[in-house]
Coordinates of C-alpha atoms in Angstrom, one line a residue:
X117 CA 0.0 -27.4 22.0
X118 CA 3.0 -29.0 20.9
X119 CA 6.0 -28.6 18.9
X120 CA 4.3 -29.6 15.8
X121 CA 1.5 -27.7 16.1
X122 CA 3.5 -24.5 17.4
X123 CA 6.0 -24.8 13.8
X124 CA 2.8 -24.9 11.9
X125 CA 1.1 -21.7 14.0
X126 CA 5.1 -20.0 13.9
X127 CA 4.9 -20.7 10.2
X128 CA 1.4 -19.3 9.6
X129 CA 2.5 -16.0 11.7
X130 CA 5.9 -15.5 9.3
X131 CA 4.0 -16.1 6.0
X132 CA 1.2 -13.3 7.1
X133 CA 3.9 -11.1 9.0
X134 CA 5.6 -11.1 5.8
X135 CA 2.7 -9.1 4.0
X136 CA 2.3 -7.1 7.0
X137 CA 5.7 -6.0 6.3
X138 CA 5.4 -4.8 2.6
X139 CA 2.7 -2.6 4.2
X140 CA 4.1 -1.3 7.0
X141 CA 7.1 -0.6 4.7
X142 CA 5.0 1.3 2.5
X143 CA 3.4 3.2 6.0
X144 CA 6.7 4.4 7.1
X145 CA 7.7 5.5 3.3
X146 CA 4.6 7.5 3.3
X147 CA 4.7 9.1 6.3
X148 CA 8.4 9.6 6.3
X149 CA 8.2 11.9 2.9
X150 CA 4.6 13.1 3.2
X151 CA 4.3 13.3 6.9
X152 CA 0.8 11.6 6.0
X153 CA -0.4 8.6 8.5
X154 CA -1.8 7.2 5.0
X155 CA -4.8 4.8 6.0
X156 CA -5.9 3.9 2.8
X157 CA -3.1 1.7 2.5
X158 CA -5.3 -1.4 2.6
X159 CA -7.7 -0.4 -0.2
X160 CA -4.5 -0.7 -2.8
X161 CA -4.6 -4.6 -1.4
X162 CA -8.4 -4.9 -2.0
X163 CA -8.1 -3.6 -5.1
X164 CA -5.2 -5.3 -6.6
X165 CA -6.9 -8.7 -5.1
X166 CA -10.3 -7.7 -7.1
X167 CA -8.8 -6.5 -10.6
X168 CA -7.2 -9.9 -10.6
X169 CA -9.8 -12.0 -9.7
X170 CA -12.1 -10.3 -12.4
X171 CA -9.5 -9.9 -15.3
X172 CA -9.6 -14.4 -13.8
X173 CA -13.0 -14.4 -15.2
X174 CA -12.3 -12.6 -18.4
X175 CA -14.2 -9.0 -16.9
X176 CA -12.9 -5.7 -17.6
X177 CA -12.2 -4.5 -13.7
X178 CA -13.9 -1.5 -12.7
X179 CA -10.4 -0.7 -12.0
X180 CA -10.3 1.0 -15.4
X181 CA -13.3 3.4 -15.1
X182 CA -11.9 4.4 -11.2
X183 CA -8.4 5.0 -13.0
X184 CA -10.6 6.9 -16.1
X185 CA -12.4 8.4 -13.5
X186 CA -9.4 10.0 -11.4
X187 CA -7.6 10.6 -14.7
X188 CA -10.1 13.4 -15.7
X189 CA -10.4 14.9 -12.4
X190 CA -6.6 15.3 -12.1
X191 CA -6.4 16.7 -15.9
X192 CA -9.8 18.8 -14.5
X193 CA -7.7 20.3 -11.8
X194 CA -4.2 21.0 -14.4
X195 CA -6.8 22.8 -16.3
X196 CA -8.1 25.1 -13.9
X197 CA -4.4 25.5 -12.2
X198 CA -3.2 26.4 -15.8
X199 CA -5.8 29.0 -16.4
X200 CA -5.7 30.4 -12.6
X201 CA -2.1 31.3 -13.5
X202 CA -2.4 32.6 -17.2
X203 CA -0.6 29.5 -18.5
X204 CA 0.2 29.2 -22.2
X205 CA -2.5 26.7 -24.2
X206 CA 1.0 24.5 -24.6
X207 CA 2.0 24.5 -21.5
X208 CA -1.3 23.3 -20.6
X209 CA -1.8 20.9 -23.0
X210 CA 1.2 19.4 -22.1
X211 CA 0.5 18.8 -18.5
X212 CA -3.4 17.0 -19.7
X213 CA -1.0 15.1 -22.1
X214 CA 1.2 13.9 -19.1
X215 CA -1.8 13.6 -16.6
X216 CA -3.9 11.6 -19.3
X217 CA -1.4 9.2 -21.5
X218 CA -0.6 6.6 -19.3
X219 CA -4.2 5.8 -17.7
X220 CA -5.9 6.2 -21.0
X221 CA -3.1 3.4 -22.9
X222 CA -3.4 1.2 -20.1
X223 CA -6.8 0.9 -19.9
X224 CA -7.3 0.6 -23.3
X225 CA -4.9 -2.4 -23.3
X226 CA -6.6 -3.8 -20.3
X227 CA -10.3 -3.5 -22.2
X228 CA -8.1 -5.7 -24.8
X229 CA -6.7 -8.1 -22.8
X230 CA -9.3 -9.3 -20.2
X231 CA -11.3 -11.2 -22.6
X232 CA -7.8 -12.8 -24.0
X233 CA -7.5 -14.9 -20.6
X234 CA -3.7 -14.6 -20.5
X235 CA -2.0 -17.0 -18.0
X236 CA -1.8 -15.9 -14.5
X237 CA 1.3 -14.2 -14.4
X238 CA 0.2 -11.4 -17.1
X239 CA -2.7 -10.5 -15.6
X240 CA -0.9 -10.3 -12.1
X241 CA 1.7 -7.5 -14.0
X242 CA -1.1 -6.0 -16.0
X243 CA -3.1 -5.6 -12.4
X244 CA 0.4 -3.9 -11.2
X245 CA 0.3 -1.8 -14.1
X246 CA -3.2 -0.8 -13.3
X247 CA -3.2 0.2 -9.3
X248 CA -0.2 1.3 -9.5
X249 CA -0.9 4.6 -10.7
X250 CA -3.8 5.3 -8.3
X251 CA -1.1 6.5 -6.0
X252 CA 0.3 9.8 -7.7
X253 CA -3.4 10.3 -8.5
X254 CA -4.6 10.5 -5.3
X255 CA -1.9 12.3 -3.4
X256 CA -2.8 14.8 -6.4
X257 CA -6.2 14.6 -5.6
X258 CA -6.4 14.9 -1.6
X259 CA -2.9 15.3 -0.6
X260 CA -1.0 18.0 -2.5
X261 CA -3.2 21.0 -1.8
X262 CA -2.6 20.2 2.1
X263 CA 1.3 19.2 1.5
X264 CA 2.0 21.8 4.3
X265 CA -0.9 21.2 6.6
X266 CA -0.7 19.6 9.8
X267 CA -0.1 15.6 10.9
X268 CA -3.5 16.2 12.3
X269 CA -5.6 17.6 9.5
X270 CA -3.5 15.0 6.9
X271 CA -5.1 12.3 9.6
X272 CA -8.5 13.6 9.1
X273 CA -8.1 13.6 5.3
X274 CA -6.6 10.1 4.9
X275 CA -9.8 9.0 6.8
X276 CA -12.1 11.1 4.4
X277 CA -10.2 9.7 1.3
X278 CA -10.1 5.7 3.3
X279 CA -14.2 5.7 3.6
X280 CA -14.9 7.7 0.0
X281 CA -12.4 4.7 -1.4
X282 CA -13.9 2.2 0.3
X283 CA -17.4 3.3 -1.0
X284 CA -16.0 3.5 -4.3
X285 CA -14.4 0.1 -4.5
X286 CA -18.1 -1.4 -3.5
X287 CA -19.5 0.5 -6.7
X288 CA -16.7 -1.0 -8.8
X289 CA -16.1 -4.2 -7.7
X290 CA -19.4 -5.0 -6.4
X291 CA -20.3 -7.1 -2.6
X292 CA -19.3 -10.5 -3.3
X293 CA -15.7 -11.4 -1.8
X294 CA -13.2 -13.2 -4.7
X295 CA -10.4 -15.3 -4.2
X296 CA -7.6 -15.8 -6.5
X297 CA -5.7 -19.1 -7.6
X298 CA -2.6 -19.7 -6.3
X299 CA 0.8 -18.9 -8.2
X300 CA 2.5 -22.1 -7.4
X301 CA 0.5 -25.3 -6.5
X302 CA 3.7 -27.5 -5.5
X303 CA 4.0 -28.6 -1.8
X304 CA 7.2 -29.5 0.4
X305 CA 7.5 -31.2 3.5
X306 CA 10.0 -30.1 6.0
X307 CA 9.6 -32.2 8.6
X308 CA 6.1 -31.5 10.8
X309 CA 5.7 -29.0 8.2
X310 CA 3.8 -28.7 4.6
X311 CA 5.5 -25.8 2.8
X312 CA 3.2 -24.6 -0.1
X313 CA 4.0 -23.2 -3.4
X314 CA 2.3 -20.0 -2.5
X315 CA 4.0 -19.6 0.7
X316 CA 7.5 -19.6 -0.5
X317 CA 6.2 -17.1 -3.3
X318 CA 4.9 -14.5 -0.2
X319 CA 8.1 -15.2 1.9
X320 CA 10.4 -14.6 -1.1
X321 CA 8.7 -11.5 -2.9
X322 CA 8.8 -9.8 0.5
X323 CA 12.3 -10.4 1.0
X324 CA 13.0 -9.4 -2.5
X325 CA 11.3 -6.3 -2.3
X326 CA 12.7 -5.4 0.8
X327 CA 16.4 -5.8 -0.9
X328 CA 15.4 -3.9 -3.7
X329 CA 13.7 -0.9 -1.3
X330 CA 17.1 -1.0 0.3
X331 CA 18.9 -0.4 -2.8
X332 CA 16.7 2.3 -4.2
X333 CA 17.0 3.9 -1.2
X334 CA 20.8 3.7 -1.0
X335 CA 21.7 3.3 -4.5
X336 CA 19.4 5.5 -6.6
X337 CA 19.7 9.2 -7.3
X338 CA 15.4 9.2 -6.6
X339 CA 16.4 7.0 -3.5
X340 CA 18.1 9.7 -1.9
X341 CA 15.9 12.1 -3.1
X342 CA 13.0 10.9 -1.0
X343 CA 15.6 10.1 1.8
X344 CA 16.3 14.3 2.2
X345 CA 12.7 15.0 1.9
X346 CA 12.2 12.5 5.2
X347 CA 14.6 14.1 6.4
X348 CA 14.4 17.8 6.3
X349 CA 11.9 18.9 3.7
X350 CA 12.8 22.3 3.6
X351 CA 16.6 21.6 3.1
X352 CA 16.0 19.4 0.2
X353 CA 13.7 21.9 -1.2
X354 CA 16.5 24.8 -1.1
X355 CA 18.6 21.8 -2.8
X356 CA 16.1 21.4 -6.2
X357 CA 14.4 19.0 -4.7
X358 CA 11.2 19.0 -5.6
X359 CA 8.5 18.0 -2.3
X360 CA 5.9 17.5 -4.9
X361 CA 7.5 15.2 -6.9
X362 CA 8.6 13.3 -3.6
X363 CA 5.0 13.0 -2.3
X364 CA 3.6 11.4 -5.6
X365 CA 6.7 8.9 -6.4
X366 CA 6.3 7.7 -2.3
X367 CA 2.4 7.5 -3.1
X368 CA 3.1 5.5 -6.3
X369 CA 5.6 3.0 -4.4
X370 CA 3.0 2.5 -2.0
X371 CA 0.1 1.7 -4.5
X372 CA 2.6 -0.6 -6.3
X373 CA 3.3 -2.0 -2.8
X374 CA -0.2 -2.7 -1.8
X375 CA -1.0 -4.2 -4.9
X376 CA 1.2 -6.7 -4.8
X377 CA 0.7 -7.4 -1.4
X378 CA -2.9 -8.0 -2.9
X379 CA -2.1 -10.3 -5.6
X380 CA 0.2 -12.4 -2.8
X381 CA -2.7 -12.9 0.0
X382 CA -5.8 -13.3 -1.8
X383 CA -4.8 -17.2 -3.2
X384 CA -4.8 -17.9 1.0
X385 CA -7.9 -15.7 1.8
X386 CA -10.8 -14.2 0.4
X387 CA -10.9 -10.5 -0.5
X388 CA -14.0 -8.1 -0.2
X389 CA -14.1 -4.3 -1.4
X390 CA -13.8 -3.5 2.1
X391 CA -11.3 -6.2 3.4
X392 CA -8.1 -4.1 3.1
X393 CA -8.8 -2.1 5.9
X394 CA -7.8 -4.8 8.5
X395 CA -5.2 -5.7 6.8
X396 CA -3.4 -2.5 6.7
X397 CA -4.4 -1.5 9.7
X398 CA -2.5 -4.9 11.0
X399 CA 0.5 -3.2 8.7
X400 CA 0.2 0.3 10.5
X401 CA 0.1 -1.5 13.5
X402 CA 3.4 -3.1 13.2
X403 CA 4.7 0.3 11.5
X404 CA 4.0 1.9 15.3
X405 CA 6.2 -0.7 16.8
X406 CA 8.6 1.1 15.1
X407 CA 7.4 4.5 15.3
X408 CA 6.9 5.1 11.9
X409 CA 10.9 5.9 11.2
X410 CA 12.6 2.4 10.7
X411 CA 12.0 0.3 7.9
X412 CA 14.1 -2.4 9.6
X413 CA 11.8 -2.1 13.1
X414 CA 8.4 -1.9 10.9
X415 CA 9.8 -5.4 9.4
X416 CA 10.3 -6.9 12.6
X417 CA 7.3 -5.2 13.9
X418 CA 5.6 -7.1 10.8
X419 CA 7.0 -10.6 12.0
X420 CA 5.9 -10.1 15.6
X421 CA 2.4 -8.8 14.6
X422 CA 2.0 -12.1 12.3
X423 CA 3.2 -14.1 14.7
X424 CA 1.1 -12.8 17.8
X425 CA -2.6 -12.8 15.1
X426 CA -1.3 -16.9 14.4
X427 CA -0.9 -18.1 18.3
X428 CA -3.8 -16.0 19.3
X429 CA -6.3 -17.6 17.1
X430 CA -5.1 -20.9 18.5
X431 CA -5.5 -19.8 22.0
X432 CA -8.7 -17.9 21.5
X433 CA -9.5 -17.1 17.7
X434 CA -12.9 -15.1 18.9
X435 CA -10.5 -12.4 20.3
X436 CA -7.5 -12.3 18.0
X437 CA -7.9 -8.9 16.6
X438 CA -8.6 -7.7 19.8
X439 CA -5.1 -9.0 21.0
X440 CA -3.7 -7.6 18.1
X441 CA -5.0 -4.4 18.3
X442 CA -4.5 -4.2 22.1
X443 CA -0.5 -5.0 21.2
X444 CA -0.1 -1.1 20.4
X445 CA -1.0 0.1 23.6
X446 CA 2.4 -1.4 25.6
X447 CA 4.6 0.2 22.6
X448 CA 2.7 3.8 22.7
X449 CA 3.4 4.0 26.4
X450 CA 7.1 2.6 26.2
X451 CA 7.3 4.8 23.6
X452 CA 5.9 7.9 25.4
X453 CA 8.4 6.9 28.9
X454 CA 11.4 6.8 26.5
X455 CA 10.8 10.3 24.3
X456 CA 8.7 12.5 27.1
X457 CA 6.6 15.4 25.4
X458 CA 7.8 18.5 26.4
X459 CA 5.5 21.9 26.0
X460 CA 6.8 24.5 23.5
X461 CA 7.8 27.9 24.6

């Protein structure tokens, strides 16, 4: 190896650490408000890499009928909440009305618009507009029952709700893998380096987002919000603030975080139903190095994760996941020498 080949390996490692980072991000979010070690991170990748490629080809995504399909289930359960507690017929109406209006409009103008083939960049925001909501779905549909439950029976549900997605996603979106065109097909050479178009979009859309997490979180009134829920969920519940409402705006963020990580990696790999698994796992990874409480460790976690998968497919490529994988081990026993369990009395 040499210095040339290293920068291109080094480069490699930052450009995939950097998506590792918008998931790990969205890892440590979750967990932070939810307390939910949210597996199915991934599938929001797949599925944003899949609507994209199809709405590419001038399909309706099965993207709409899984949002149709989770719609009514949600609108299903208001229902029976509404009756189970003698709600007025207005009251209830209202909540199907809320549960109901947004999927419904945007699918209808996704049925519309896939045949219209709009340029890239629409379809990539009408894709966003699409997962996006998947998130407050399914933290209604699995999570928000078992709000109060333990880390370990939230763990068993997130990997229920990570195999009946992945199922899902292979009735919707079918077997065959799709990869997506890139945003930007300029190139740039910085010395033993080739710089693509695509590149620069993943490096600066990560940074980007991570600036703008940073001012929600500090800035924003819904910031903070989510901030005192991490923090003590009972105290910000005696405050007005409502746990619920946390849980589904951090599962939103994440969908909306996973999608786009989708629509930034599938122009430099191709995406099956069932290839978001390894990829967020690779994010969750990187979100342990920072034990799933700093945005700025999971970040650099992220970076280091990218960088060790690029050097150890150079070095042996049969065994780079293993290596990855294995990485966790060290940081779970530093981890577990620095903060000693003690037994409860």
């Amino acid at each position: 190896m040499d210095l040339s080949i290293a920068s291109i390996l080094a480069l490699d490692g930052a450009t995939n650490g950097a998506i590792y980072a918008l998931l790990a991000l969205a890892t440590v979010l979750v967990f932070a408000v939810t307390r939910i070690i949210f597996i199915p991170q991934g599938e929001f990748v797949a599925f944003g890499a899949l609507t994209l490629a199809l709405l590419q080809q001038g399909k309706v995504p099965g993207t709409v009928w899984f949002l149709l399909a989770m719609a009514v289930a949600a609108a299903i359960g208001d229902v029976t909440h509404g009756l189970r507690h003698h709600h007025s017929t207005s009251r209830i109406v209202r909540r199907l009305a809320g549960t109901l209006a947004y999927p419904v409009v945007i699918s209808l103008v996704t049925v519309w618009a896939a045949p219209q083939n709009f340029s890239l960049l629409v379809q990539a925001l009408l894709t966003l507009a699409l997962v996006t909501p998947f998130g407050s779905l399914l933290y209604r549909l699995a999570y928000e029952s078992l709000a109060d439950a333990s880390v370990l029976v939230l763990l068993i549900v997130s990997v229920g709700v990570h195999f009946a997605l992945t199922g899902l996603g292979l009735v919707f979106f079918g077997a065959e893998g799709s990869r997506n065109p890139s945003f930007w097909d300029a190139s740039f050479n910085a010395g033993p380096l080739m710089l693509s178009g695509q590149t620069l979009i993943i490096i600066l859309a990560s940074i980007a987002l991570i600036l703008m997490l940073w001012l929600f979180f500090e800035r924003s009134l819904y910031g903070k919000a989510l901030r005192a829920t991490a923090v003590n969920r009972l105290g910000a519940r005696l405050m007005g603030i409502s746990s619920t409402a946390a849980g589904r705006l951090s599962f939103t963020m994440a969908a909306f975080i996973g999608a786009l990580s989708g629509l930034l990696i599938s122009p430099t790999t191709t995406i099956f139903y069932d290839s978001g698994f390894l990829i967020g796992l690779k994010g969750f990874v990187a979100a342990v190095f920072a034990g799933l409480s700093s945005y700025p460790g999971a970040a650099l976690g992220a970076v280091l994760v990218g960088l060790l998968e690029s050097f150890s497919s150079f070095w042996a490529s049969a065994f780079k996941e293993v290596i990855v994988f294995t990485s966790i081990l060290p940081v779970l026993l530093w981890r577990s020498l620095r903060d000693p369990h003690t037994e409860e009395h």
